[in-house]
C-alpha positions as a Markdown table, in Angstrom:
| # | Residue | x | y | z |
|---|---|---|---|---|
| 1 | Unk | 75.2 | 117.2 | 123.4 |
| 2 | Unk | 74.1 | 113.9 | 125.0 |
| 3 | Unk | 74.6 | 111.2 | 122.3 |
| 4 | Unk | 73.9 | 107.7 | 123.7 |
| 5 | Unk | 73.8 | 104.3 | 122.0 |
| 6 | Unk | 70.1 | 104.1 | 122.6 |
| 7 | Unk | 69.4 | 107.3 | 120.7 |
| 8 | Unk | 71.7 | 106.3 | 117.8 |
| 9 | Unk | 69.9 | 103.0 | 117.5 |
| 10 | Unk | 66.6 | 104.8 | 117.4 |
| 11 | Unk | 67.9 | 107.0 | 114.6 |
| 12 | Unk | 69.2 | 104.0 | 112.7 |
| 13 | Unk | 65.8 | 102.3 | 112.9 |
| 14 | Unk | 64.1 | 105.4 | 111.5 |
| 15 | Unk | 66.7 | 105.7 | 108.7 |
| 16 | Unk | 66.1 | 102.0 | 107.8 |
| 17 | Unk | 62.3 | 102.3 | 107.5 |
| 18 | Unk | 61.3 | 101.8 | 103.9 |
| 19 | Unk | 64.9 | 101.1 | 102.8 |
| 20 | Unk | 65.4 | 97.6 | 104.3 |
| 21 | Unk | 66.0 | 96.1 | 100.8 |
| 22 | Unk | 69.1 | 98.2 | 100.2 |
| 23 | Unk | 72.4 | 96.3 | 100.8 |
| 24 | Unk | 74.0 | 99.2 | 102.7 |
| 25 | Unk | 71.1 | 99.3 | 105.1 |
| 26 | Unk | 71.2 | 95.4 | 105.5 |
| 27 | Unk | 74.9 | 95.7 | 106.4 |
| 28 | Unk | 74.2 | 98.4 | 108.9 |
| 29 | Unk | 71.3 | 96.5 | 110.6 |
| 30 | Unk | 73.3 | 93.3 | 110.6 |
| 31 | Unk | 75.7 | 94.8 | 113.2 |
| 32 | Unk | 73.8 | 97.7 | 114.8 |
| 33 | Unk | 75.9 | 98.1 | 117.9 |
| 34 | Unk | 79.2 | 98.2 | 115.9 |
| 35 | Unk | 77.6 | 100.9 | 113.5 |
| 36 | Unk | 76.2 | 102.9 | 116.4 |
| 37 | Unk | 79.7 | 103.0 | 118.1 |
| 38 | Unk | 81.2 | 104.2 | 114.9 |
| 39 | Unk | 78.7 | 107.0 | 114.7 |
| 40 | Unk | 79.3 | 108.1 | 118.3 |
| 41 | Unk | 83.1 | 108.0 | 117.8 |
| 42 | Unk | 82.8 | 110.2 | 114.6 |
| 43 | Unk | 80.7 | 112.7 | 116.4 |
| 44 | Unk | 83.0 | 113.0 | 119.4 |
| 45 | Unk | 86.1 | 113.5 | 117.2 |
| 46 | Unk | 84.3 | 115.7 | 114.7 |
| 47 | Unk | 85.3 | 113.4 | 111.9 |
| 48 | Unk | 81.6 | 113.0 | 110.8 |
| 49 | Unk | 81.9 | 116.4 | 108.9 |
| 50 | Unk | 84.2 | 114.8 | 106.4 |
| 51 | Unk | 81.7 | 112.0 | 105.6 |
| 52 | Unk | 78.5 | 114.0 | 104.9 |
| 53 | Unk | 77.6 | 113.3 | 101.3 |
| 54 | Unk | 74.6 | 113.8 | 99.0 |
| 55 | Unk | 73.6 | 112.7 | 95.5 |
| 56 | Unk | 71.7 | 115.0 | 93.2 |
| 57 | Unk | 68.3 | 113.7 | 91.9 |
| 58 | Unk | 65.4 | 115.1 | 89.9 |
| 59 | Unk | 61.8 | 114.2 | 90.8 |
| 60 | Unk | 58.5 | 115.3 | 89.3 |
| 61 | Unk | 55.8 | 116.4 | 91.8 |
| 62 | Unk | 52.5 | 117.8 | 90.6 |
| 63 | Unk | 54.1 | 118.6 | 87.2 |
| 64 | Unk | 57.0 | 120.4 | 88.8 |
| 65 | Unk | 60.6 | 119.1 | 88.3 |
| 66 | Unk | 62.4 | 119.5 | 91.6 |
| 67 | Unk | 66.2 | 119.1 | 92.1 |
| 68 | Unk | 66.8 | 117.1 | 95.2 |
| 69 | Unk | 69.9 | 116.4 | 97.2 |
| 70 | Unk | 69.5 | 112.9 | 98.5 |
| 71 | Unk | 71.7 | 112.1 | 101.6 |
| 72 | Unk | 73.8 | 109.0 | 101.7 |
| 73 | Unk | 73.1 | 106.5 | 104.5 |
| 74 | Unk | 75.6 | 107.8 | 107.1 |
| 75 | Unk | 74.3 | 111.4 | 106.5 |
| 76 | Unk | 70.7 | 110.1 | 106.7 |
| 77 | Unk | 71.4 | 108.5 | 110.1 |
| 78 | Unk | 72.9 | 111.7 | 111.5 |
| 79 | Unk | 69.9 | 113.7 | 110.3 |
| 80 | Unk | 67.5 | 111.4 | 112.1 |
| 81 | Unk | 69.8 | 111.5 | 115.2 |
| 82 | Unk | 69.5 | 115.3 | 115.2 |
| 83 | Unk | 65.7 | 114.9 | 115.1 |
| 84 | Unk | 65.8 | 112.5 | 118.1 |
| 85 | Unk | 67.9 | 115.0 | 120.0 |
| 86 | Unk | 66.2 | 118.3 | 119.0 |
| 87 | Unk | 62.5 | 117.5 | 118.4 |
| 88 | Unk | 61.6 | 117.2 | 122.2 |
| 89 | Unk | 63.1 | 120.7 | 122.7 |
| 90 | Unk | 61.0 | 122.1 | 119.9 |
| 91 | Unk | 57.8 | 120.4 | 121.1 |
| 92 | Unk | 58.0 | 122.2 | 124.5 |
| 93 | Unk | 57.4 | 125.5 | 122.7 |
| 94 | Unk | 55.2 | 124.3 | 119.8 |
| 95 | Unk | 51.7 | 125.9 | 119.7 |
| 96 | Unk | 50.6 | 123.8 | 116.7 |
| 97 | Unk | 50.0 | 126.6 | 114.4 |
| 98 | Unk | 51.8 | 124.4 | 111.9 |
| 99 | Unk | 50.2 | 121.1 | 111.3 |
| 100 | Unk | 52.6 | 119.5 | 108.7 |
| 101 | Unk | 55.4 | 116.9 | 108.9 |
| 102 | Unk | 54.8 | 116.4 | 112.6 |
| 103 | Unk | 53.9 | 113.2 | 114.4 |
| 104 | Unk | 50.1 | 112.6 | 114.4 |
| 105 | Unk | 49.6 | 115.9 | 112.4 |
| 106 | Unk | 48.6 | 116.3 | 108.8 |
| 107 | Unk | 46.0 | 117.6 | 106.3 |
| 108 | Unk | 43.6 | 114.7 | 107.1 |
| 109 | Unk | 44.9 | 113.6 | 110.5 |
| 110 | Unk | 42.6 | 111.5 | 112.6 |
| 111 | Unk | 42.9 | 113.8 | 115.6 |
| 112 | Unk | 40.6 | 116.8 | 114.9 |
| 113 | Unk | 42.9 | 119.1 | 116.9 |
| 114 | Unk | 45.8 | 118.2 | 114.6 |
| 115 | Unk | 43.9 | 118.1 | 111.3 |
| 116 | Unk | 44.3 | 120.9 | 108.8 |
| 117 | Unk | 41.0 | 120.3 | 107.0 |
| 118 | Unk | 39.0 | 119.8 | 110.2 |
| 119 | Unk | 40.2 | 123.2 | 111.6 |
| 120 | Unk | 39.6 | 124.9 | 108.2 |
| 121 | Unk | 36.0 | 123.6 | 107.9 |
| 122 | Unk | 35.3 | 124.5 | 111.5 |
| 123 | Unk | 36.4 | 128.1 | 110.9 |
| 124 | Unk | 34.7 | 128.6 | 107.6 |
| 125 | Unk | 31.4 | 126.8 | 108.6 |
| 126 | Unk | 31.1 | 127.9 | 112.3 |
| 127 | Unk | 33.1 | 131.1 | 113.0 |
| 128 | Unk | 30.7 | 133.3 | 111.1 |
| 129 | Unk | 31.9 | 136.4 | 112.9 |
| 130 | Unk | 35.1 | 136.1 | 110.8 |
| 131 | Unk | 34.4 | 137.7 | 107.4 |
| 132 | Unk | 37.8 | 137.9 | 105.8 |
| 133 | Unk | 40.8 | 135.7 | 105.4 |
| 134 | Unk | 44.4 | 136.1 | 104.1 |
| 135 | Unk | 46.3 | 133.3 | 102.1 |
| 136 | Unk | 50.0 | 134.0 | 101.8 |
| 137 | Unk | 52.8 | 131.8 | 100.7 |
| 138 | Unk | 56.6 | 132.0 | 101.4 |
| 139 | Unk | 58.8 | 132.3 | 98.3 |
| 140 | Unk | 61.4 | 129.6 | 98.0 |
| 141 | Unk | 61.8 | 129.3 | 101.7 |
| 142 | Unk | 64.3 | 126.4 | 101.7 |
| 143 | Unk | 66.7 | 128.2 | 99.3 |
| 144 | Unk | 66.5 | 131.4 | 101.3 |
| 145 | Unk | 67.0 | 130.0 | 104.9 |
| 146 | Unk | 70.5 | 130.5 | 106.2 |
| 147 | Unk | 72.5 | 128.8 | 108.9 |
| 148 | Unk | 72.9 | 132.1 | 110.9 |
| 149 | Unk | 69.0 | 132.4 | 111.1 |
| 150 | Unk | 68.6 | 128.8 | 112.2 |
| 151 | Unk | 71.4 | 129.3 | 114.8 |
| 152 | Unk | 69.6 | 132.3 | 116.2 |
| 153 | Unk | 66.2 | 130.6 | 116.4 |
| 154 | Unk | 67.6 | 127.4 | 117.9 |
| 155 | Unk | 69.1 | 129.5 | 120.8 |
| 156 | Unk | 65.5 | 130.3 | 121.7 |
| 157 | Unk | 64.8 | 126.6 | 122.6 |
| 158 | Unk | 68.2 | 125.4 | 123.8 |
| 159 | Unk | 71.6 | 126.6 | 125.1 |
| 160 | Unk | 73.4 | 123.5 | 123.9 |
| 161 | Unk | 75.8 | 125.1 | 121.4 |
| 162 | Unk | 77.3 | 121.7 | 120.4 |
| 163 | Unk | 73.8 | 120.5 | 119.4 |
| 164 | Unk | 73.1 | 123.7 | 117.4 |
| 165 | Unk | 76.4 | 123.4 | 115.4 |
| 166 | Unk | 75.8 | 119.6 | 114.9 |
| 167 | Unk | 72.3 | 120.5 | 113.5 |
| 168 | Unk | 73.7 | 123.1 | 111.1 |
| 169 | Unk | 76.4 | 120.7 | 109.8 |
| 170 | Unk | 74.0 | 117.8 | 109.1 |
| 171 | Unk | 70.9 | 119.8 | 108.0 |
| 172 | Unk | 72.4 | 122.3 | 105.6 |
| 173 | Unk | 74.2 | 121.6 | 102.3 |
| 174 | Unk | 76.2 | 124.2 | 100.5 |
| 175 | Unk | 74.8 | 126.9 | 102.9 |
| 176 | Unk | 71.1 | 126.1 | 102.1 |
| 177 | Unk | 68.4 | 123.7 | 103.1 |
| 178 | Unk | 68.2 | 120.7 | 100.7 |
| 179 | Unk | 64.8 | 119.6 | 99.5 |
| 180 | Unk | 63.5 | 116.2 | 100.5 |
| 181 | Unk | 65.6 | 115.4 | 103.6 |
| 182 | Unk | 63.9 | 114.5 | 106.9 |
| 183 | Unk | 65.4 | 117.5 | 108.7 |
| 184 | Unk | 64.5 | 120.3 | 106.3 |
| 185 | Unk | 60.9 | 120.6 | 107.4 |
| 186 | Unk | 61.9 | 120.5 | 111.0 |
| 187 | Unk | 64.5 | 123.3 | 110.5 |
| 188 | Unk | 61.9 | 125.3 | 108.8 |
| 189 | Unk | 59.5 | 124.8 | 111.7 |
| 190 | Unk | 62.2 | 125.9 | 114.2 |
| 191 | Unk | 62.9 | 129.0 | 112.2 |
| 192 | Unk | 59.2 | 129.9 | 112.0 |
| 193 | Unk | 58.4 | 129.1 | 115.6 |
| 194 | Unk | 58.2 | 132.8 | 116.7 |
| 195 | Unk | 56.2 | 133.6 | 113.6 |
| 196 | Unk | 53.7 | 130.8 | 114.6 |
| 197 | Unk | 53.3 | 132.4 | 118.1 |
| 198 | Unk | 53.0 | 135.9 | 116.5 |
| 199 | Unk | 50.2 | 134.7 | 114.1 |
| 200 | Unk | 48.1 | 133.2 | 116.9 |
| 201 | Unk | 48.1 | 136.7 | 118.5 |
| 202 | Unk | 47.6 | 138.7 | 115.3 |
| 203 | Unk | 44.6 | 136.7 | 114.0 |
| 204 | Unk | 41.4 | 135.2 | 115.3 |
| 205 | Unk | 42.3 | 132.0 | 113.6 |
| 206 | Unk | 45.7 | 130.9 | 112.0 |
| 207 | Unk | 47.1 | 127.8 | 110.4 |
| 208 | Unk | 50.3 | 126.9 | 108.6 |
| 209 | Unk | 51.1 | 124.0 | 106.3 |
| 210 | Unk | 54.8 | 124.2 | 105.3 |
| 211 | Unk | 55.2 | 127.5 | 103.6 |
| 212 | Unk | 51.4 | 128.1 | 103.0 |
| 213 | Unk | 49.7 | 130.3 | 105.6 |
| 214 | Unk | 46.0 | 131.2 | 106.3 |
| 215 | Unk | 44.7 | 133.7 | 108.8 |
| 216 | Unk | 41.1 | 134.8 | 109.4 |
| 217 | Unk | 40.1 | 138.2 | 110.8 |
| 218 | Unk | 37.0 | 140.4 | 111.2 |
| 219 | Unk | 37.0 | 142.8 | 108.3 |
| 220 | Unk | 38.8 | 143.7 | 105.1 |
| 221 | Unk | 40.8 | 146.5 | 106.7 |
| 222 | Unk | 42.3 | 144.1 | 109.2 |
| 223 | Unk | 43.0 | 141.6 | 106.5 |
| 224 | Unk | 44.9 | 144.2 | 104.5 |
| 225 | Unk | 46.9 | 145.1 | 107.6 |
| 226 | Unk | 47.7 | 141.5 | 108.3 |
| 227 | Unk | 49.0 | 140.9 | 104.8 |
| 228 | Unk | 51.6 | 143.7 | 105.1 |
| 229 | Unk | 52.5 | 142.8 | 108.7 |
| 230 | Unk | 53.3 | 139.2 | 107.6 |
| 231 | Unk | 55.5 | 140.4 | 104.8 |
| 232 | Unk | 57.4 | 142.8 | 107.0 |
| 233 | Unk | 57.8 | 140.1 | 109.7 |
| 234 | Unk | 59.3 | 137.6 | 107.2 |
| 235 | Unk | 61.7 | 140.1 | 105.6 |
| 236 | Unk | 63.0 | 141.8 | 108.7 |
| 237 | Unk | 63.2 | 138.6 | 110.8 |
| 238 | Unk | 64.1 | 135.9 | 108.2 |
| 239 | Unk | 65.1 | 137.8 | 105.1 |
| 240 | Unk | 62.5 | 135.9 | 103.1 |
| 241 | Unk | 59.8 | 137.2 | 100.8 |
| 242 | Unk | 56.2 | 136.3 | 100.0 |
| 243 | Unk | 54.9 | 135.1 | 96.7 |
| 244 | Unk | 53.2 | 138.4 | 95.8 |
| 245 | Unk | 51.4 | 136.9 | 92.8 |
| 246 | Unk | 49.6 | 134.3 | 95.1 |
| 247 | Unk | 48.6 | 136.6 | 98.0 |
| 248 | Unk | 44.8 | 136.6 | 98.4 |
| 249 | Unk | 42.5 | 138.6 | 100.6 |
| 250 | Unk | 39.2 | 136.6 | 100.6 |
| 251 | Unk | 35.7 | 137.5 | 101.6 |
| 252 | Unk | 34.8 | 134.3 | 103.5 |
| 253 | Unk | 31.0 | 134.9 | 103.1 |
| 254 | Unk | 31.1 | 135.0 | 99.3 |
| 255 | Unk | 34.3 | 133.5 | 97.9 |
| 256 | Unk | 35.9 | 130.0 | 97.8 |
| 257 | Unk | 38.8 | 129.3 | 100.1 |
| 258 | Unk | 41.4 | 127.1 | 98.3 |
| 259 | Unk | 44.0 | 125.8 | 100.8 |
| 260 | Unk | 46.0 | 122.5 | 101.0 |
| 261 | Unk | 44.2 | 120.9 | 98.1 |
| 262 | Unk | 40.7 | 121.6 | 99.2 |
| 263 | Unk | 38.2 | 124.2 | 98.2 |
| 264 | Unk | 35.8 | 125.3 | 101.0 |
| 265 | Unk | 32.7 | 127.6 | 100.7 |
| 266 | Unk | 30.1 | 129.0 | 103.1 |
| 267 | Unk | 26.5 | 128.7 | 102.2 |
| 268 | Unk | 25.3 | 131.6 | 104.2 |
| 269 | Unk | 23.3 | 129.7 | 106.8 |
| 270 | Unk | 23.3 | 130.0 | 110.6 |
| 271 | Unk | 25.7 | 128.2 | 112.9 |
| 272 | Unk | 23.0 | 125.8 | 114.1 |
| 273 | Unk | 21.5 | 125.0 | 110.7 |
| 274 | Unk | 22.3 | 122.2 | 108.3 |
| 275 | Unk | 24.1 | 122.6 | 105.0 |
| 276 | Unk | 26.4 | 125.3 | 106.3 |
| 277 | Unk | 28.9 | 124.9 | 103.5 |
| 278 | Unk | 30.6 | 122.3 | 101.3 |
| 279 | Unk | 34.1 | 121.1 | 100.6 |
| 280 | Unk | 35.5 | 120.0 | 97.3 |
| 281 | Unk | 39.0 | 118.9 | 96.3 |
| 282 | Unk | 41.1 | 120.8 | 93.8 |
| 283 | Unk | 40.4 | 119.9 | 90.2 |
| 284 | Unk | 43.9 | 118.5 | 89.5 |
| 285 | Unk | 43.7 | 116.2 | 92.5 |
| 286 | Unk | 40.2 | 115.1 | 91.4 |
| 287 | Unk | 41.5 | 114.2 | 87.9 |
| 288 | Unk | 44.4 | 112.3 | 89.3 |
| 289 | Unk | 42.2 | 110.3 | 91.6 |
| 290 | Unk | 39.9 | 109.4 | 88.7 |
| 291 | Unk | 43.0 | 108.0 | 86.8 |
| 292 | Unk | 44.6 | 106.0 | 89.6 |
| 293 | Unk | 45.2 | 102.4 | 88.7 |
| 294 | Unk | 46.6 | 100.8 | 91.8 |
| 295 | Unk | 45.0 | 100.0 | 95.2 |
| 296 | Unk | 47.9 | 101.7 | 96.9 |
| 297 | Unk | 47.3 | 105.0 | 95.0 |
| 298 | Unk | 43.5 | 104.7 | 95.7 |
| 299 | Unk | 44.1 | 104.4 | 99.4 |
| 300 | Unk | 46.0 | 107.7 | 99.4 |
| 301 | Unk | 43.3 | 109.5 | 97.4 |
| 302 | Unk | 40.6 | 107.9 | 99.5 |
| 303 | Unk | 41.9 | 109.7 | 102.6 |
| 304 | Unk | 41.7 | 113.0 | 100.7 |
| 305 | Unk | 38.3 | 112.4 | 99.2 |
| 306 | Unk | 36.7 | 111.2 | 102.5 |
| 307 | Unk | 37.3 | 114.6 | 104.1 |
| 308 | Unk | 35.4 | 116.4 | 101.3 |
| 309 | Unk | 31.9 | 116.3 | 99.9 |
| 310 | Unk | 32.9 | 113.7 | 97.2 |
| 311 | Unk | 30.6 | 110.7 | 97.8 |
| 312 | Unk | 29.5 | 110.4 | 94.2 |
| 313 | Unk | 33.1 | 110.5 | 92.9 |
| 314 | Unk | 34.3 | 108.0 | 95.5 |
| 315 | Unk | 31.5 | 105.6 | 94.5 |
| 316 | Unk | 32.4 | 106.0 | 90.8 |
| 317 | Unk | 36.1 | 105.3 | 91.4 |
| 318 | Unk | 35.4 | 102.3 | 93.7 |
| 319 | Unk | 33.2 | 100.7 | 91.0 |
| 320 | Unk | 36.0 | 101.3 | 88.5 |
| 321 | Unk | 38.5 | 99.7 | 90.8 |
| 322 | Unk | 36.3 | 96.6 | 91.3 |
| 323 | Unk | 35.9 | 96.3 | 87.6 |
| 324 | Unk | 39.7 | 96.5 | 87.1 |
| 325 | Unk | 40.2 | 93.7 | 89.6 |
| 326 | Unk | 37.7 | 91.5 | 87.6 |
| 327 | Unk | 39.3 | 92.3 | 84.3 |
| 328 | Unk | 42.7 | 91.2 | 85.5 |
| 329 | Unk | 41.4 | 87.6 | 85.7 |
| 330 | Unk | 38.5 | 87.7 | 83.2 |
| 331 | Unk | 38.8 | 88.8 | 79.6 |
| 332 | Unk | 36.2 | 88.4 | 76.8 |
| 333 | Unk | 36.9 | 87.8 | 73.2 |
| 334 | Unk | 35.1 | 90.2 | 70.8 |
| 335 | Unk | 35.0 | 89.7 | 67.1 |
| 336 | Unk | 37.7 | 91.6 | 65.3 |
| 337 | Unk | 38.8 | 93.3 | 68.5 |
| 338 | Unk | 41.5 | 95.9 | 68.0 |
| 339 | Unk | 42.1 | 99.6 | 68.7 |
| 340 | Unk | 39.6 | 101.8 | 66.7 |
| 341 | Unk | 40.8 | 104.1 | 64.0 |
| 342 | Unk | 38.8 | 106.6 | 61.9 |
| 343 | Unk | 39.0 | 106.1 | 58.1 |
| 344 | Unk | 40.1 | 109.7 | 57.7 |
| 345 | Unk | 43.3 | 108.8 | 59.6 |
| 346 | Unk | 44.0 | 106.1 | 57.0 |
| 347 | Unk | 44.0 | 108.5 | 54.0 |
| 348 | Unk | 47.2 | 108.2 | 52.1 |
| 349 | Unk | 48.3 | 105.1 | 53.9 |
| 350 | Unk | 48.5 | 101.5 | 52.6 |
| 351 | Unk | 47.1 | 98.8 | 54.7 |
| 352 | Unk | 46.0 | 95.1 | 54.6 |
| 353 | Unk | 42.4 | 93.8 | 55.3 |
| 354 | Unk | 42.7 | 90.6 | 57.2 |
| 355 | Unk | 39.0 | 90.1 | 58.2 |
| 356 | Unk | 35.7 | 91.8 | 58.0 |
| 357 | Unk | 32.1 | 91.5 | 59.1 |
| 358 | Unk | 29.0 | 92.9 | 57.2 |
| 359 | Unk | 25.6 | 93.5 | 58.9 |
| 360 | Unk | 22.3 | 93.9 | 57.1 |
| 361 | Unk | 19.2 | 96.0 | 57.8 |
| 362 | Unk | 15.7 | 94.5 | 58.4 |
| 363 | Unk | 15.2 | 94.1 | 54.7 |
| 364 | Unk | 18.5 | 92.1 | 54.2 |
| 365 | Unk | 20.4 | 94.9 | 52.5 |
| 366 | Unk | 24.0 | 95.2 | 53.6 |
| 367 | Unk | 24.5 | 98.6 | 55.4 |
| 368 | Unk | 27.3 | 98.3 | 57.9 |
| 369 | Unk | 30.8 | 96.9 | 58.0 |
| 370 | Unk | 33.6 | 96.3 | 60.5 |
| 371 | Unk | 37.2 | 95.6 | 59.1 |
| 372 | Unk | 40.2 | 94.2 | 60.9 |
| 373 | Unk | 43.3 | 95.8 | 59.3 |
| 374 | Unk | 47.1 | 95.9 | 59.6 |
| 375 | Unk | 49.1 | 99.0 | 59.2 |
| 376 | Unk | 52.9 | 98.8 | 58.8 |
| 377 | Unk | 54.7 | 100.0 | 62.0 |
| 378 | Unk | 57.2 | 102.7 | 61.7 |
| 379 | Unk | 60.0 | 103.1 | 64.2 |
| 380 | Unk | 61.5 | 106.3 | 65.8 |
| 381 | Unk | 63.9 | 106.6 | 62.8 |
| 382 | Unk | 61.0 | 106.5 | 60.3 |
| 383 | Unk | 62.1 | 103.1 | 59.2 |
| 384 | Unk | 59.6 | 100.2 | 59.0 |
| 385 | Unk | 60.0 | 97.6 | 61.8 |
| 386 | Unk | 58.5 | 94.8 | 59.8 |
| 387 | Unk | 55.5 | 94.4 | 62.1 |
| 388 | Unk | 51.9 | 95.2 | 61.4 |
| 389 | Unk | 49.9 | 97.2 | 63.9 |
| 390 | Unk | 46.3 | 96.0 | 64.3 |
| 391 | Unk | 43.4 | 98.4 | 64.1 |
| 392 | Unk | 39.7 | 98.2 | 63.2 |
| 393 | Unk | 37.3 | 100.6 | 61.7 |
| 394 | Unk | 33.5 | 100.3 | 61.4 |
| 395 | Unk | 30.4 | 102.2 | 60.3 |
| 396 | Unk | 27.8 | 102.6 | 57.6 |
| 397 | Unk | 30.2 | 103.4 | 54.8 |
| 398 | Unk | 27.9 | 102.7 | 51.9 |
| 399 | Unk | 30.5 | 102.4 | 49.1 |
| 400 | Unk | 32.9 | 100.3 | 51.1 |
| 401 | Unk | 30.1 | 98.0 | 52.1 |
| 402 | Unk | 28.9 | 97.7 | 48.4 |
| 403 | Unk | 32.4 | 97.0 | 47.1 |
| 404 | Unk | 33.2 | 94.3 | 49.8 |
| 405 | Unk | 29.8 | 92.7 | 49.2 |
| 406 | Unk | 30.3 | 92.5 | 45.5 |
| 407 | Unk | 33.9 | 91.1 | 45.9 |
| 408 | Unk | 32.7 | 88.4 | 48.3 |
| 409 | Unk | 30.0 | 87.3 | 45.9 |
| 410 | Unk | 32.5 | 87.2 | 43.0 |
| 411 | Unk | 35.5 | 85.6 | 44.6 |
| 412 | Unk | 34.4 | 84.3 | 48.0 |
| 413 | Unk | 35.6 | 85.6 | 51.4 |
| 414 | Unk | 38.3 | 82.9 | 52.0 |
| 415 | Unk | 39.7 | 83.3 | 48.5 |
| 416 | Unk | 40.2 | 87.0 | 48.5 |
| 417 | Unk | 41.6 | 87.6 | 52.1 |
| 418 | Unk | 44.0 | 89.1 | 52.9 |
| 419 | Unk | 43.5 | 92.2 | 50.7 |
| 420 | Unk | 46.9 | 94.0 | 50.5 |
| 421 | Unk | 47.9 | 97.5 | 49.5 |
| 422 | Unk | 44.5 | 98.9 | 50.2 |
| 423 | Unk | 44.0 | 102.7 | 50.4 |
| 424 | Unk | 41.0 | 104.8 | 51.5 |
| 425 | Unk | 40.1 | 108.2 | 50.1 |
| 426 | Unk | 37.2 | 110.6 | 50.7 |
| 427 | Unk | 35.3 | 111.1 | 47.4 |
| 428 | Unk | 31.8 | 112.2 | 48.5 |
| 429 | Unk | 32.0 | 109.4 | 51.1 |
| 430 | Unk | 34.8 | 107.0 | 52.0 |
| 431 | Unk | 35.8 | 104.6 | 49.2 |
| 432 | Unk | 38.6 | 102.3 | 48.4 |
| 433 | Unk | 41.0 | 103.9 | 46.0 |
| 434 | Unk | 40.2 | 102.8 | 42.4 |
| 435 | Unk | 37.1 | 100.9 | 43.4 |
| 436 | Unk | 34.5 | 103.2 | 41.6 |
| 437 | Unk | 33.9 | 104.2 | 37.9 |
| 438 | Unk | 34.7 | 107.9 | 38.1 |
| 439 | Unk | 34.2 | 110.2 | 35.1 |
| 440 | Unk | 37.2 | 112.4 | 34.0 |
| 441 | Unk | 35.3 | 114.4 | 31.4 |
| 442 | Unk | 31.7 | 115.4 | 30.8 |
| 443 | Unk | 30.3 | 113.0 | 28.2 |
| 444 | Unk | 32.7 | 110.2 | 29.3 |
| 445 | Unk | 30.4 | 107.5 | 30.8 |
| 446 | Unk | 33.3 | 106.0 | 32.7 |
| 447 | Unk | 31.6 | 102.7 | 32.4 |
| 448 | Unk | 28.2 | 104.1 | 33.3 |
| 449 | Unk | 25.2 | 105.4 | 31.3 |
| 450 | Unk | 26.1 | 108.7 | 29.5 |
| 451 | Unk | 24.6 | 111.9 | 30.8 |
| 452 | Unk | 23.6 | 112.9 | 27.2 |
| 453 | Unk | 21.7 | 110.8 | 24.5 |
| 454 | Unk | 21.2 | 111.5 | 20.9 |
| 455 | Unk | 17.6 | 112.3 | 20.0 |
């Protein structure tokens, strides 16, 4: 294994990318030659094995909580060093069946020969002689890959035993591949290298993104054979299984193809015609893009949306982003502006009216009201915090409008505000509690004209 100072410095720079604010990284880059010599010495003596450390983390991705083993800086540098040493060996044999976590490759890569979505659209739209496809996913591939399998597959691309053992030591943790390290996806690609070559021969079109695989063939019988052949290959070669519940055999002429966040559909037109098909993004990605609040987030979603037929959605989001930029500097003051609350949600609660506004119809009769109110805030322990949360309710609540109008005429608006300990109840319409003359018994006028009169 040829470890030089130049290669170690290259690995140190990759490890420092995006982490330059960390004190440990600052100390490393302050004396790069000293640190690189320390790394080289520890590798030559084998002492590096005693300093490989990880910290457990939990991260949420697409609603899934993943347990991640995050490497410490020294381990991180050694992992990047292994990539510097081993990646050129892998690239000599790479047939680019996998287009994920590789330089210049990706789902929406600029180079069409290394772009997942470009290749998928070309196959679905133009390769009309392929009528069926198979989508199959590996089941927990990182947890199931073992060092002995990686050692066997590495021997297919190099005879350097020292490099192979170094890769096993820095890439595996507790006899499995940790999630989230820079080497895990590379180890997976090395293990699946023979499978990538086999898929290119077994199908008319094949592509892999991490553990997701798609293959296109002529007919349904061939698709069924491909499904079982892939599962047998994985089990007898790598001792890994497929996610049986997610395996799909798809009629490319009639069904949607959902792969890598996109949904692609043929329109049944000829290869030389327009409108041969369309591409949408998955609904959960569409919803997340509509909710993005930062320019950084929008730039990531923009790359995804730009590869699909999402022009109207992109326009809508861009207009929202422009409005958000304006509202960061410009705010307007609206009368009695507070979060809206429905009167039914105030039932049984006491509140205070601090201000109100009454509107009249064309004849001058009051028929609409808007009230600014305060509701006592309650903390997590169900105890009041002493603060009043602001709300407003508005509408054509006839009896509330009538009561507030009569109160204003009698006492004057300034004199009666604020109105404390107010309650709302629904009695054939929303009213303030105790604000109407209600009858308790038939024959009791309740302050109104009796229903019965003596003749």
